[in-house]
Each structure stands twice: as C-alpha cells, then as structure tokens.
XYZ file of C-alpha atoms in Angstrom:
679
model
C -45.263 81.953 -18.643
C -42.291 83.844 -19.977
C -40.621 84.270 -23.404
C -38.046 81.559 -22.706
C -40.808 79.056 -22.252
C -42.582 80.171 -25.360
C -39.367 79.651 -27.365
C -38.881 76.201 -25.765
C -42.434 75.273 -26.702
C -41.849 76.432 -30.281
C -38.668 74.317 -30.449
C -40.425 71.216 -29.187
C -43.451 71.783 -31.469
C -41.113 71.989 -34.443
C -39.513 68.602 -33.495
C -42.939 67.105 -33.008
C -44.041 68.409 -36.445
C -41.139 66.622 -38.132
C -42.262 63.233 -36.947
C -46.037 63.730 -36.624
C -48.320 61.530 -38.721
C -50.561 62.939 -41.461
C -53.636 63.016 -39.203
C -51.963 65.178 -36.547
C -49.813 67.442 -38.755
C -52.426 70.136 -39.227
C -53.192 70.454 -35.583
C -49.553 70.682 -34.435
C -48.949 73.148 -37.317
C -51.792 75.331 -35.974
C -50.395 75.180 -32.494
C -46.887 76.100 -33.779
C -48.267 78.962 -35.830
C -50.168 80.345 -32.836
C -47.058 80.189 -30.644
C -44.944 81.924 -33.295
C -47.487 84.722 -33.909
C -47.926 85.448 -30.232
C -46.618 88.986 -30.584
C -48.634 91.606 -28.694
C -49.161 95.051 -30.083
C -48.836 98.278 -27.996
C -50.196 101.546 -29.483
C -49.381 104.943 -28.320
C -52.330 107.388 -28.837
C -53.046 110.932 -27.814
C -53.220 114.551 -28.878
C -50.653 116.190 -31.051
C -47.839 117.832 -29.098
C -48.384 115.493 -26.135
C -44.890 114.107 -26.723
C -45.833 110.628 -28.129
C -42.830 110.238 -30.414
C -40.206 111.124 -27.743
C -42.083 109.000 -25.254
C -41.949 105.969 -27.638
C -38.197 106.579 -28.098
C -37.758 106.327 -24.323
C -40.154 103.353 -23.985
C -38.261 101.370 -26.682
C -34.752 102.614 -25.818
C -34.249 103.790 -29.425
C -33.239 107.385 -28.460
C -33.797 109.630 -31.527
C -35.327 107.098 -33.811
C -38.635 108.924 -34.170
C -37.846 112.640 -34.534
C -39.939 114.623 -32.061
C -39.238 118.239 -33.037
C -41.251 118.322 -36.246
C -45.029 118.774 -35.963
C -46.071 117.099 -39.283
C -43.804 114.020 -38.674
C -46.307 111.325 -37.984
C -48.616 111.357 -41.010
C -48.890 107.550 -41.195
C -49.001 104.729 -38.701
C -45.549 103.361 -37.852
C -45.181 99.810 -36.452
C -41.893 99.179 -34.618
C -41.394 95.430 -34.446
C -39.111 94.137 -31.701
C -38.265 90.429 -32.260
C -40.517 89.895 -35.225
C -41.565 86.233 -35.794
C -39.867 86.379 -39.212
C -36.570 86.795 -37.485
C -35.963 90.118 -39.188
C -34.101 92.645 -36.986
C -33.334 95.568 -39.325
C -34.647 97.648 -42.173
C -38.175 98.758 -43.022
C -41.193 97.970 -45.122
C -43.467 100.697 -46.421
C -46.941 99.863 -47.699
C -48.716 102.138 -50.228
C -52.439 102.812 -50.581
C -54.433 101.351 -53.403
C -57.641 102.874 -54.675
C -59.898 100.625 -52.487
C -57.897 101.676 -49.335
C -58.204 105.352 -50.262
C -62.030 104.880 -50.348
C -61.929 102.861 -47.062
C -60.422 105.848 -45.267
C -63.719 107.644 -45.684
C -66.185 104.755 -45.324
C -64.562 103.199 -42.219
C -64.429 106.679 -40.726
C -68.210 106.923 -41.189
C -68.706 103.783 -39.077
C -66.584 105.202 -36.253
C -68.283 108.524 -36.332
C -71.684 106.865 -35.985
C -70.544 105.437 -32.652
C -70.177 108.787 -31.048
C -72.208 111.363 -33.052
C -70.994 114.845 -33.191
C -72.870 117.904 -34.445
C -69.924 118.712 -36.686
C -69.684 115.199 -38.243
C -71.103 116.227 -41.645
C -68.711 119.195 -41.812
C -65.772 117.035 -40.725
C -66.581 114.369 -43.289
C -66.491 116.924 -46.012
C -63.146 118.309 -44.808
C -61.655 114.752 -44.549
C -62.783 113.957 -48.042
C -61.104 117.042 -49.326
C -57.920 116.232 -47.429
C -57.826 112.738 -48.859
C -58.078 114.213 -52.370
C -55.352 116.661 -51.455
C -53.069 113.778 -50.342
C -53.726 111.942 -53.636
C -52.958 115.150 -55.550
C -49.703 115.772 -53.741
C -48.622 112.198 -54.255
C -49.339 112.454 -57.996
C -47.330 115.752 -58.235
C -44.406 114.245 -56.321
C -44.290 110.848 -58.009
C -45.590 111.667 -61.517
C -45.863 108.518 -63.678
C -44.693 106.318 -60.816
C -47.921 107.028 -58.917
C -50.161 104.525 -60.681
C -47.392 101.866 -60.645
C -46.908 102.208 -56.856
C -50.578 101.878 -55.871
C -50.988 98.794 -53.653
C -47.265 97.928 -53.636
C -44.519 98.297 -51.045
C -40.867 99.341 -50.756
C -38.521 97.193 -48.677
C -35.251 98.357 -47.214
C -32.727 95.941 -45.703
C -31.107 98.904 -43.878
C -32.884 102.067 -43.048
C -31.625 105.575 -42.446
C -33.365 108.539 -40.878
C -33.551 110.188 -44.299
C -35.266 107.036 -45.748
C -37.790 106.956 -42.900
C -38.534 110.709 -43.378
C -39.378 110.272 -47.076
C -41.995 107.660 -46.262
C -43.374 109.044 -43.001
C -42.791 112.745 -42.762
C -45.171 115.160 -44.423
C -42.272 117.086 -45.942
C -42.495 120.447 -47.716
C -45.110 121.350 -50.340
C -44.394 119.546 -53.651
C -44.073 122.919 -55.508
C -41.387 124.041 -53.049
C -39.660 120.699 -53.276
C -39.564 120.935 -57.056
C -37.943 124.398 -56.845
C -35.361 123.418 -54.290
C -34.476 119.840 -55.199
C -32.318 118.485 -57.997
C -33.689 115.894 -60.404
C -31.710 113.070 -58.801
C -33.073 113.629 -55.311
C -35.295 110.819 -53.989
C -38.986 111.778 -53.848
C -41.198 111.886 -50.808
C -43.751 108.987 -50.685
C -45.398 109.956 -47.439
C -48.779 110.935 -48.935
C -49.065 107.509 -50.623
C -47.705 105.513 -47.610
C -50.454 103.679 -45.728
C -48.286 101.943 -43.108
C -44.624 101.829 -42.153
C -42.983 98.824 -40.496
C -39.506 98.948 -39.003
C -37.642 95.991 -37.477
C -35.372 95.726 -34.410
C -33.843 93.239 -32.109
C -36.067 92.243 -29.185
C -34.083 94.683 -27.026
C -35.495 95.722 -23.727
C -38.563 93.486 -23.909
C -38.887 89.932 -22.528
C -40.969 88.842 -25.483
C -41.622 89.863 -29.125
C -43.626 93.103 -29.230
C -44.855 95.633 -31.764
C -44.969 99.301 -30.700
C -47.212 101.545 -32.826
C -46.860 105.300 -33.204
C -50.118 106.800 -34.431
C -50.883 110.242 -35.857
C -52.212 112.620 -33.176
C -55.803 113.433 -32.387
C -57.232 116.983 -32.071
C -55.100 117.838 -35.148
C -56.163 120.609 -37.474
C -55.368 118.285 -40.287
C -58.348 115.989 -39.653
C -57.060 113.179 -41.789
C -54.342 112.405 -39.163
C -56.952 112.093 -36.495
C -59.036 109.875 -38.816
C -56.084 107.549 -39.488
C -55.355 107.290 -35.748
C -59.058 106.296 -35.128
C -59.131 103.684 -37.776
C -55.953 101.910 -36.472
C -57.188 101.638 -32.889
C -58.530 98.108 -33.513
C -55.100 96.822 -34.436
C -53.479 96.809 -30.997
C -53.877 94.678 -27.858
C -52.745 97.336 -25.357
C -52.844 101.140 -25.400
C -50.802 103.853 -23.812
C -52.945 106.976 -23.794
C -50.619 109.949 -23.612
C -51.823 113.146 -21.924
C -50.010 116.429 -21.503
C -49.604 117.586 -17.935
C -50.493 121.099 -19.130
C -53.995 120.096 -20.164
C -54.616 116.604 -18.871
C -57.914 114.941 -19.653
C -59.293 117.604 -22.011
C -62.504 117.101 -23.951
C -60.481 115.712 -26.822
C -58.858 113.215 -24.535
C -62.212 112.183 -23.059
C -63.629 111.744 -26.595
C -60.733 109.503 -27.577
C -61.206 107.424 -24.400
C -64.914 107.041 -25.024
C -64.262 105.974 -28.624
C -61.825 103.364 -27.349
C -64.493 102.067 -24.999
C -67.108 102.039 -27.771
C -64.785 99.978 -29.945
C -64.377 97.513 -27.079
C -60.600 97.768 -27.197
C -58.219 95.985 -24.911
C -56.284 97.030 -21.860
C -54.871 100.522 -21.453
C -52.751 102.711 -19.229
C -52.692 106.539 -19.030
C -49.358 108.299 -19.101
C -49.266 111.987 -18.164
C -46.237 113.406 -19.906
C -44.253 116.643 -19.391
C -44.323 116.893 -15.649
C -40.935 118.534 -15.988
C -42.710 121.597 -17.461
C -45.019 122.149 -14.457
C -44.341 125.333 -12.558
C -44.470 123.914 -9.049
C -43.054 120.489 -9.879
C -44.169 117.752 -7.560
C -47.051 119.747 -6.000
C -48.632 120.564 -9.368
C -48.023 116.936 -10.545
C -49.921 115.638 -7.488
C -52.867 117.855 -8.349
C -52.839 116.811 -11.987
C -52.763 113.128 -10.984
C -55.713 113.562 -8.643
C -57.733 115.431 -11.266
C -57.071 112.857 -13.947
C -58.108 109.966 -11.700
C -61.188 111.791 -10.581
C -62.100 112.715 -14.148
C -61.668 109.125 -15.375
C -63.834 107.804 -12.522
C -66.534 110.420 -12.947
C -66.945 110.393 -16.713
C -65.789 106.963 -17.741
C -66.388 104.755 -14.754
C -62.638 103.822 -14.995
C -61.470 104.148 -11.374
C -59.153 101.132 -11.916
C -57.299 102.567 -14.862
C -53.617 103.033 -13.972
C -52.236 106.618 -14.298
C -48.457 107.088 -14.494
C -46.746 110.485 -14.341
C -43.479 111.218 -15.990
C -41.356 113.010 -18.521
C -40.205 111.856 -21.948
C -37.662 114.742 -21.882
C -35.901 113.251 -18.830
C -35.820 109.856 -20.565
C -34.395 111.525 -23.703
C -31.530 113.030 -21.591
C -30.919 109.581 -19.898
C -30.569 107.933 -23.396
C -28.633 110.537 -25.299
C -26.894 112.841 -22.743
C -28.549 115.889 -24.266
C -28.829 118.298 -21.308
C -31.087 120.822 -23.086
C -33.816 121.998 -20.633
C -32.635 119.574 -17.874
C -32.819 120.729 -14.282
C -31.067 118.149 -12.094
C -32.487 119.665 -8.852
C -36.015 119.147 -10.231
C -35.174 115.443 -10.947
C -33.793 114.939 -7.496
C -36.884 116.579 -5.951
C -39.040 114.185 -7.930
C -37.130 111.204 -6.702
C -37.338 112.396 -3.048
C -41.104 112.672 -3.487
C -41.334 109.114 -4.666
C -39.607 106.757 -2.191
C -39.809 103.702 -4.412
C -38.019 105.583 -7.213
C -35.475 106.877 -4.822
C -34.792 103.406 -3.409
C -34.266 102.131 -7.006
C -31.917 105.045 -7.710
C -29.766 104.377 -4.593
C -29.564 100.710 -5.483
C -28.351 101.677 -9.007
C -25.750 104.026 -7.535
C -24.316 101.033 -5.539
C -24.016 99.028 -8.703
C -22.335 101.907 -10.541
C -19.725 102.231 -7.819
C -18.761 98.617 -8.306
C -18.816 98.507 -12.110
C -17.821 101.932 -13.335
C -14.624 103.782 -12.348
C -14.776 106.711 -14.790
C -17.715 108.838 -15.747
C -19.750 107.535 -12.782
C -21.027 110.960 -11.889
C -22.620 111.630 -15.348
C -23.991 108.063 -15.356
C -25.598 108.589 -11.946
C -27.306 111.842 -13.242
C -28.657 109.958 -16.287
C -29.778 107.065 -14.150
C -31.687 109.516 -11.891
C -33.343 111.050 -14.987
C -34.373 107.681 -16.397
C -35.894 106.525 -13.128
C -37.689 109.844 -12.555
C -38.990 109.840 -16.133
C -41.507 107.047 -15.412
C -40.545 105.122 -18.462
C -39.167 102.039 -16.531
C -42.525 102.014 -14.600
C -44.548 102.262 -17.848
C -42.544 99.547 -19.454
C -42.873 97.182 -16.424
C -46.603 97.842 -16.248
C -47.206 97.172 -19.890
C -45.095 93.981 -19.905
C -46.815 92.737 -16.763
C -50.267 93.416 -17.961
C -49.653 91.895 -21.388
C -47.966 88.834 -19.836
C -50.726 88.158 -17.443
C -53.549 88.775 -19.921
C -54.833 86.540 -22.713
C -51.279 85.743 -23.791
C -50.521 83.481 -20.827
C -53.715 81.565 -21.361
C -52.877 80.896 -24.999
C -49.421 79.691 -23.923
C -50.912 77.349 -21.323
C -53.457 75.890 -23.757
C -50.796 75.300 -26.465
C -48.491 73.651 -23.902
C -51.162 71.327 -22.649
C -52.198 70.377 -26.154
C -48.658 69.598 -27.117
C -48.252 67.589 -23.960
C -51.289 65.495 -24.852
C -49.985 64.820 -28.322
C -46.558 63.906 -26.845
C -48.167 61.591 -24.347
C -50.132 59.789 -27.018
C -47.091 59.527 -29.256
C -45.135 57.970 -26.386
C -47.998 55.441 -25.820
C -48.151 54.744 -29.557
C -44.425 54.015 -29.697
C -44.637 51.806 -26.638
C -47.387 49.773 -28.224
C -45.346 49.568 -31.440
C -42.399 48.093 -29.598
C -44.639 45.679 -27.657
C -46.190 44.420 -30.908
C -42.715 43.955 -32.522
C -41.562 41.971 -29.493
C -44.713 39.815 -29.402
C -44.807 39.325 -33.188
C -48.589 40.231 -33.216
C -48.466 42.665 -36.130
C -51.110 41.012 -38.267
C -53.509 40.740 -35.382
C -52.956 44.404 -34.477
C -53.472 45.642 -38.011
C -56.806 43.697 -38.151
C -57.896 45.408 -34.938
C -56.982 48.854 -36.222
C -58.936 48.466 -39.384
C -61.864 46.706 -37.683
C -65.398 47.762 -38.748
C -65.015 51.499 -39.081
C -64.350 52.050 -35.383
C -62.701 55.377 -35.956
C -65.598 56.585 -38.108
C -68.035 55.561 -35.312
C -66.073 57.335 -32.687
C -65.711 60.428 -34.914
C -69.474 60.494 -35.418
C -70.013 60.317 -31.651
C -67.622 63.220 -31.093
C -69.256 65.422 -33.773
C -72.748 64.644 -32.465
C -71.539 65.798 -29.021
C -70.230 69.012 -30.545
C -73.563 69.615 -32.329
C -75.472 69.049 -29.125
C -73.249 71.436 -27.136
C -73.375 74.112 -29.834
C -77.152 73.933 -29.861
C -77.238 74.189 -26.011
C -74.918 77.165 -26.214
C -77.296 78.909 -28.633
C -80.238 78.308 -26.216
C -78.142 79.632 -23.344
C -77.250 82.806 -25.322
C -80.884 83.372 -26.308
C -81.929 83.094 -22.650
C -79.082 85.477 -21.655
C -80.264 88.010 -24.335
C -83.756 88.042 -22.909
C -82.486 88.455 -19.343
C -80.252 91.381 -20.382
C -83.086 93.040 -22.276
C -85.387 92.865 -19.252
C -82.681 94.136 -16.915
C -81.865 97.055 -19.201
C -85.509 98.059 -19.512
C -86.251 97.773 -15.805
C -83.145 99.506 -14.412
C -82.971 102.261 -17.019
C -86.561 103.142 -16.261
C -85.821 103.298 -12.522
C -82.803 105.560 -13.027
C -84.360 107.973 -15.554
C -87.838 108.286 -13.987
C -86.232 108.581 -10.520
C -87.595 107.751 -7.059
C -91.277 108.451 -6.611
C -91.464 109.470 -10.326
C -89.288 112.525 -9.847
C -86.842 112.334 -12.669
C -83.367 113.907 -12.040
C -83.548 115.110 -15.647
C -86.220 117.675 -14.606
C -84.428 118.900 -11.548
C -83.446 122.532 -11.279
C -79.944 123.496 -12.276
C -77.664 123.056 -15.187
C -75.994 119.870 -16.232
C -77.337 116.423 -15.228
C -75.623 113.148 -14.460
C -77.265 109.771 -14.220
C -75.715 106.813 -12.430
C -75.774 103.517 -14.279
C -73.142 101.653 -12.277
C -75.657 99.214 -10.718
C -77.091 98.419 -14.175
C -73.669 97.590 -15.552
C -72.898 95.406 -12.553
C -76.109 93.568 -12.892
C -75.406 92.914 -16.603
C -71.964 91.741 -15.756
C -73.228 89.243 -13.157
C -75.816 87.874 -15.558
C -73.122 87.323 -18.170
C -70.743 85.641 -15.777
C -73.447 83.430 -14.325
C -74.508 82.273 -17.797
C -70.868 81.612 -18.713
C -70.302 79.656 -15.512
C -73.426 77.512 -16.041
C -72.763 76.872 -19.689
C -69.064 76.144 -19.145
C -69.935 73.600 -16.421
C -72.605 72.027 -18.608
C -70.122 71.633 -21.490
C -67.462 70.131 -19.200
C -69.907 67.634 -17.908
C -70.895 66.519 -21.433
C -67.192 66.316 -22.400
C -66.581 64.109 -19.391
C -69.270 61.729 -20.634
C -67.678 61.786 -24.062
C -64.354 61.025 -22.360
C -65.836 57.871 -20.773
C -67.519 56.759 -23.978
C -64.380 57.237 -26.050
C -62.245 55.221 -23.639
C -64.860 52.479 -23.292
C -64.785 52.081 -27.131
C -61.025 52.148 -27.166
C -60.762 49.459 -24.423
C -62.833 47.181 -26.592
C -60.381 47.576 -29.442
C -56.968 47.673 -27.893
C -56.661 44.189 -26.298
C -54.619 45.664 -23.457
C -52.037 47.237 -25.741
C -52.705 50.803 -24.561
C -52.139 51.481 -20.829
C -53.150 55.199 -20.762
C -56.626 56.594 -21.322
C -57.424 59.268 -23.934
C -58.548 62.248 -22.067
C -60.551 65.205 -23.651
C -58.490 68.337 -23.107
C -61.132 70.872 -22.227
C -58.754 73.550 -20.889
C -59.824 76.053 -23.595
C -63.356 75.892 -22.018
C -62.364 75.377 -18.435
C -60.281 78.555 -18.356
C -62.722 80.622 -20.392
C -63.848 84.012 -18.952
C -66.263 86.072 -21.101
C -65.199 89.488 -22.368
C -67.032 92.127 -20.444
C -65.225 95.173 -22.053
C -68.455 96.305 -23.709
C -69.763 97.206 -20.326
C -67.090 99.990 -20.075
C -68.553 101.721 -23.055
C -69.702 105.190 -22.394
C -73.214 106.331 -23.430
C -74.255 109.680 -24.406
C -76.248 110.619 -21.334
C -73.670 109.580 -18.805
C -71.548 112.581 -19.553
C -72.854 116.024 -18.588
C -75.850 116.143 -20.914
C -76.009 119.851 -21.749
C -77.900 118.909 -24.911
C -80.933 118.197 -22.713
C -81.410 121.887 -22.361
C -82.808 121.831 -25.894
C -85.440 119.297 -24.810
C -86.431 120.494 -21.393
C -89.191 122.591 -22.830
C -90.778 119.455 -24.293
C -93.109 117.396 -22.180
C -91.634 114.171 -23.502
C -88.094 114.803 -22.234
C -88.018 111.858 -19.793
C -89.570 109.490 -22.256
C -87.166 110.524 -24.996
C -84.179 110.153 -22.719
C -85.355 106.782 -21.480
C -85.729 105.473 -25.076
C -82.415 106.807 -26.111
C -80.586 105.290 -23.099
C -82.435 101.940 -23.360
C -81.367 101.650 -27.054
C -77.696 102.297 -26.163
C -77.643 99.730 -23.397
C -79.604 97.224 -25.509
C -76.716 97.608 -28.028
C -74.183 96.904 -25.336
C -76.147 93.830 -24.160
C -76.347 92.523 -27.747
C -72.607 92.927 -28.168
C -71.991 91.037 -24.840
C -74.223 88.153 -25.959
C -72.797 87.935 -29.453
C -69.208 87.961 -28.214
C -70.009 85.334 -25.663
C -71.632 83.050 -28.198
C -68.758 83.405 -30.727
C -66.051 82.814 -28.105
C -67.787 79.757 -26.672
C -68.224 78.115 -30.023
C -64.677 78.834 -31.101
C -63.329 77.275 -27.909
C -65.628 74.296 -28.231
C -64.423 73.795 -31.811
C -60.768 73.873 -30.620
C -61.479 71.227 -27.995
C -63.251 68.928 -30.449
C -60.620 69.329 -33.160
C -57.873 68.478 -30.670
C -59.770 65.371 -29.479
C -60.359 64.189 -33.043
C -56.665 64.568 -33.791
C -55.793 62.479 -30.780
C -58.226 59.759 -31.846
C -56.518 59.849 -35.209
C -53.199 59.039 -33.455
C -54.730 56.050 -31.713
C -56.081 54.618 -34.948
C -53.450 55.564 -37.509
C -51.697 52.563 -39.161
C -47.976 52.242 -38.830
C -46.040 51.064 -41.785
C -46.029 47.403 -40.915
C -45.740 46.214 -44.538
C -41.965 46.667 -44.356
C -39.662 44.745 -42.066
C -39.737 46.218 -38.587
C -36.412 46.622 -36.716
C -36.619 46.353 -32.980
C -33.704 48.861 -32.499
C -35.527 51.314 -34.717
C -38.687 50.862 -32.730
C -36.759 51.220 -29.497
C -35.005 54.381 -30.734
C -38.435 55.902 -31.733
C -39.706 55.068 -28.217
C -36.771 56.746 -26.563
C -37.226 59.854 -28.695
C -40.933 59.992 -27.781
C -39.876 59.760 -24.136
C -37.461 62.679 -24.402
C -40.115 64.877 -26.030
C -42.715 63.920 -23.390
C -40.288 64.462 -20.504
C -39.179 67.837 -21.921
C -42.803 68.973 -22.141
C -43.524 67.649 -18.678
C -40.728 69.955 -17.345
C -41.970 72.889 -19.329
C -45.607 72.350 -18.590
C -46.763 73.944 -15.420
C -50.533 74.075 -15.430
C -50.725 76.635 -12.610
C -53.796 77.953 -11.051
C -53.969 81.445 -12.546
C -56.728 80.809 -15.057
C -58.903 79.110 -12.364
C -58.173 81.917 -9.971
C -59.327 84.462 -12.574
C -62.538 82.455 -13.008
C -63.176 82.310 -9.230
C -62.559 86.115 -9.018
C -65.100 86.616 -11.821
C -67.977 84.822 -10.124
C-alpha cells in the first residue's frame, strides 16, 4: 500500500472524524493519529571514516548538506525529516541536554555494556564519565551565564544555514582558541550542549515520509560519540550499516552488529562503501563482498542479510559535478561488471538523447556515476523493505477499521431515513433505550476479552516451559558433544559451537504457539460475533439489514517477532577466552551453564514479546468492536424536527465515504501469505 493511499486514508478519516458521534470519535482519532505518524526511521551507523555523512547526502539527494571532510563533525545525532507529519519542510530544531539527560548518558550506557561484556568496560566507563564532564565544562565556558538557562530547552530556526548547523552539531575548536580568535558578537557554539538535531525537508526522493538519522561513529577515540551512537540505536525502524571496503567487517563492525542483535533491532542492510578506492577495482570488490557475506554467515548466522557495494564519492560527483578523485574508466568498468546497472545506464542514455540537447555528455557521465555508486539500489532496497514490513500491515488494519465504521454509518443513516419515512421515531427511541441492552452486550464483549487474555497467559506459560526444556536439552547435546566428547576439549585453538538447530527449534515452537493461540482467539471472536448479532436482531425489528462483524484482522495477520533469535551469544564467536578455563576440570559444565543462561534469556524475551503483542492486538480488536456497538445504539437527535431532505443528504454523504473506502480498500493476501510462510 503506497503513500498515495495513506494520504487518501488520512483525508477520508478526517472527513469521518468531522461527522462521527461522540462514542466513535476517540477510535477514529486514534486511527487518524496512527496514519499520520506512520513515518519510518532509517539510521546510518558504522565506524568513523566509513563515509556515513557523504553516503547520507547521496541517499537523500541533499548533496553537501552534511559536511564530510571534517572528522569531528557528527558529535550529536541528526534527524533529517523528509515529509514530516507536521507539514514542516524547512529549518531546524536543536534540543539541549538537561541534568537528568546528562546522567542518563552514563546509566543507559551501563545497560548496553552489560549486554555484551568487555574486559575494558570499567576503564571505558571511567573515560566516558570524564568525557561527559568535559562536554559540560566546554559548554559552560562557551555559553557562560546562558548555560543554566538553556538546559532542557531548544532552539528553533525557520531557515537553516550551514553555519547554523555547524554551531549546533560540529565539535568546533577548543573554547579557549575560539575566545582568542572570535569577536564578542560572534554566535557561540552550542554543540556540547546539543542532545539532538532535527532538520526538515520536502519529501523529495522518497515515496512516503521518512526520517534519516546520521549517528556519531563507532570505534572513535572519543568514546562518548560511540556511546551516543549505541544509545540511539533503539530509535529507528531500519538500519544501514556502513562498512569501509578497506577493512570490511572488522571486529568493531562485528561488535556493533552483535549489539544490534542483542537489542532486538529491526531490519538492516549492509553497505560496503569506498569501492572506488580499491586497487584492483571490480576484482577486489568481488573478494570483499564474498568475505563480508561469509563473515556475516559464520559469526552472526545472517546469511540472508543483503550486502550492497558502492561509492559515496561517485554519488557525490553525480549530485555536485565535483570531479575530484573521479576516474570515469573505473566507473565504466564497474557498470560493465554489473549487467543490470549497465542496462539501467543505457536506458537512461536513451532518455537523455530525447530530453537534453546541450550538456548531454556531462549528464551521461554523472548518470553513470550515480548508477555505479549503488545509492539507487540502496534507496530502492530500503524503501521496498520498509514498505513491505510492518508499515503495510498497519495501513491495511487502519483501512479495514475505517471501512467498518463507514459501513455502519451508512447503515445507520439508511435506518434513520427509513424511520423518518415510516414515522416510527418514538418506537425506535424506545427500542434504543430498552433495558440496558448496550450495557449487556458490552459486558459480554469484555468477558470474552478477559477469557481470551487469560487463555493467552496460559499459552505463554506453556510456551515458556517448552522453550526452557528445549534450551536445556539441545545446549547440553551441543556442548557435551556426541558420545560425551565435547568439542570444547578438542585439540587446537579457537572453538566454534553450532546452535542453528536450537534456534530453529525455538522458532518453530513460538510460531506453533502463535498459530494455535491465534486460531483459538479467532474461534472465540466468531462466537462473539454470532452472539452480538443475535442480540441485535432481537432489538432492531428489521431496521438493520447488515450484520455487525468483529474485525479481527489485527489478530488474523499477526506474526510473532522472532528477532531475538538472531541475537549472538558469547560462545558462538571464536571463544579464545576458553583458553583460560581449559586447565579447569569444570570447563564443559561452566560453558554449558553460561550458554544455557544466555539462551534462556532469549527464550524469555520471545515469550514476553509474544504475550505483550497478543494482548495489545486483542485490546485493539475489542476496542474497535465496542466502538461499533456504540454506533448501533447511539441515539440520534430525534427531539427536533427531522427533515427528510437532511436525512437523505446524510445518507448520500455516508454512501460517498463508504464507496471511496471500498475503492481504496484492497485487503490483499500478503499478510496471510506471510503467516503461511512462517508455519
């Protein structure tokens, strides 16, 4: 479902909200808010000097917006909003730390470091604490009496220049040097106090609103930059992990990827930058690509992770015309080695011949550079993955819920006109207020919700026990080895253990539990459907033609999150630390206990996430059904004189809304296909 359809749904929802009754206003407002805030976040992460800033410029089409030639540029997180829900398309907003957020930099970092312990953690923590204090001291020197006033506030610019951005994001020179070189009227640097920067653009190259985040680099001598990068990983939906072709998939890169797995983050793609700097061009690039894929599969069990090769430098030339360091023969060789890129280039040349009479040669060279850069491939991949992920399901559910409201409003208006024509208003009012029927139906719905929630808890408890038993059994088999000969005690150096079968078994148990519980809930909701309609039939005296169906799509399309299963554990990497334990007789038992604890933690996260998601979706289904019941029972204003033309116009308007949603609403089979594939 594309951005045009999202905007159409927003427009229809806004019209529905204007005429909705009090009982349904909150639910339609929630649907509208969800549609408006459906703005995925894409974060670029990676080591310093991997070329992230220039790569982001190429990805967003913003050329030189983020300077890429200054090492200390990115000292804060920068969010670039394209098509922000607020409608803002220019300027910037810069948020400053308050005292609590200064403290959180250290405490939240402790939580992250505990996930992947490092022998240098205590030392690093001390260094980070010192660097935080240094940031506060520099900010106080730069800002003087303003420092206390600015804590926890923000600066807002309607228009933003490069100099403005630099003062809030770039590290700048030492405050003492600035004081010596600057005049009193010069604007100060706020970067040490800036917690986050937000800049706003038109939607541009993207088919839907998007936020692109530039993070400080990892493996930085200034550890606080790495700390800030780690702590903002949870704030994005999709990640572009940027590697350098000169040292792709180093230990620092692997540690970042393992941390992202431990945090159960969303989808990601790997982009290997700077292929233009490889000595043997295409041949070296092919070797790097193979090594990266093999390394991901071997150490992270991520054979399916997409790896794209390219050059931010080529994209920079394509956008700006800056020929510095550009070798056109190298670009052409790259296109020839990739037939799909060459085909795209030749098609572009044909379009240029038809549309551009002058400067076509230079345009062709820049077109070749952009296609070779890999940025169009990266952009297409990210957009496709985000579009086909959770975003499309949220759109489908919102569309179906709006359609149900529109159908019920249409039926309500039809009944209204029928009552006016038959002059049976008094009788209808008596029926609508009869014996607390709505309260009785509401009680029945809530009892069903309580019953299903309790059954879900029982299902999750059973799943937890199954996962615990599976972990204990299969970890023991792997660690102790066949015939009691543990691979940990084998001769040689580093040791690797294979837990792929364990992860697959845990995945199957989770999916089986989700399938069974989902089906059980759908069966109970079907019974509720029948009971609700039976009660309504006794009350409507034939006024209502359509039945009131429970919309269970939020449950029917549910697929549990299995991302915790991709989390790395200590012993799956080359466990050189075991050398310190090999002299101890308990090495196997110690390793088994350690691995069991780590996999039990993964199983608990799987079960907890499953339980939370299931209950949230059940609550959404029940809230929706109660809102629809409210529509059926709400009283119209029959006290005043009712005009047949007004009733007719209201009916026609309801028909238009319902027909418009009918055209927009395409249920599709994708969610069901994903469920079938997951079984």
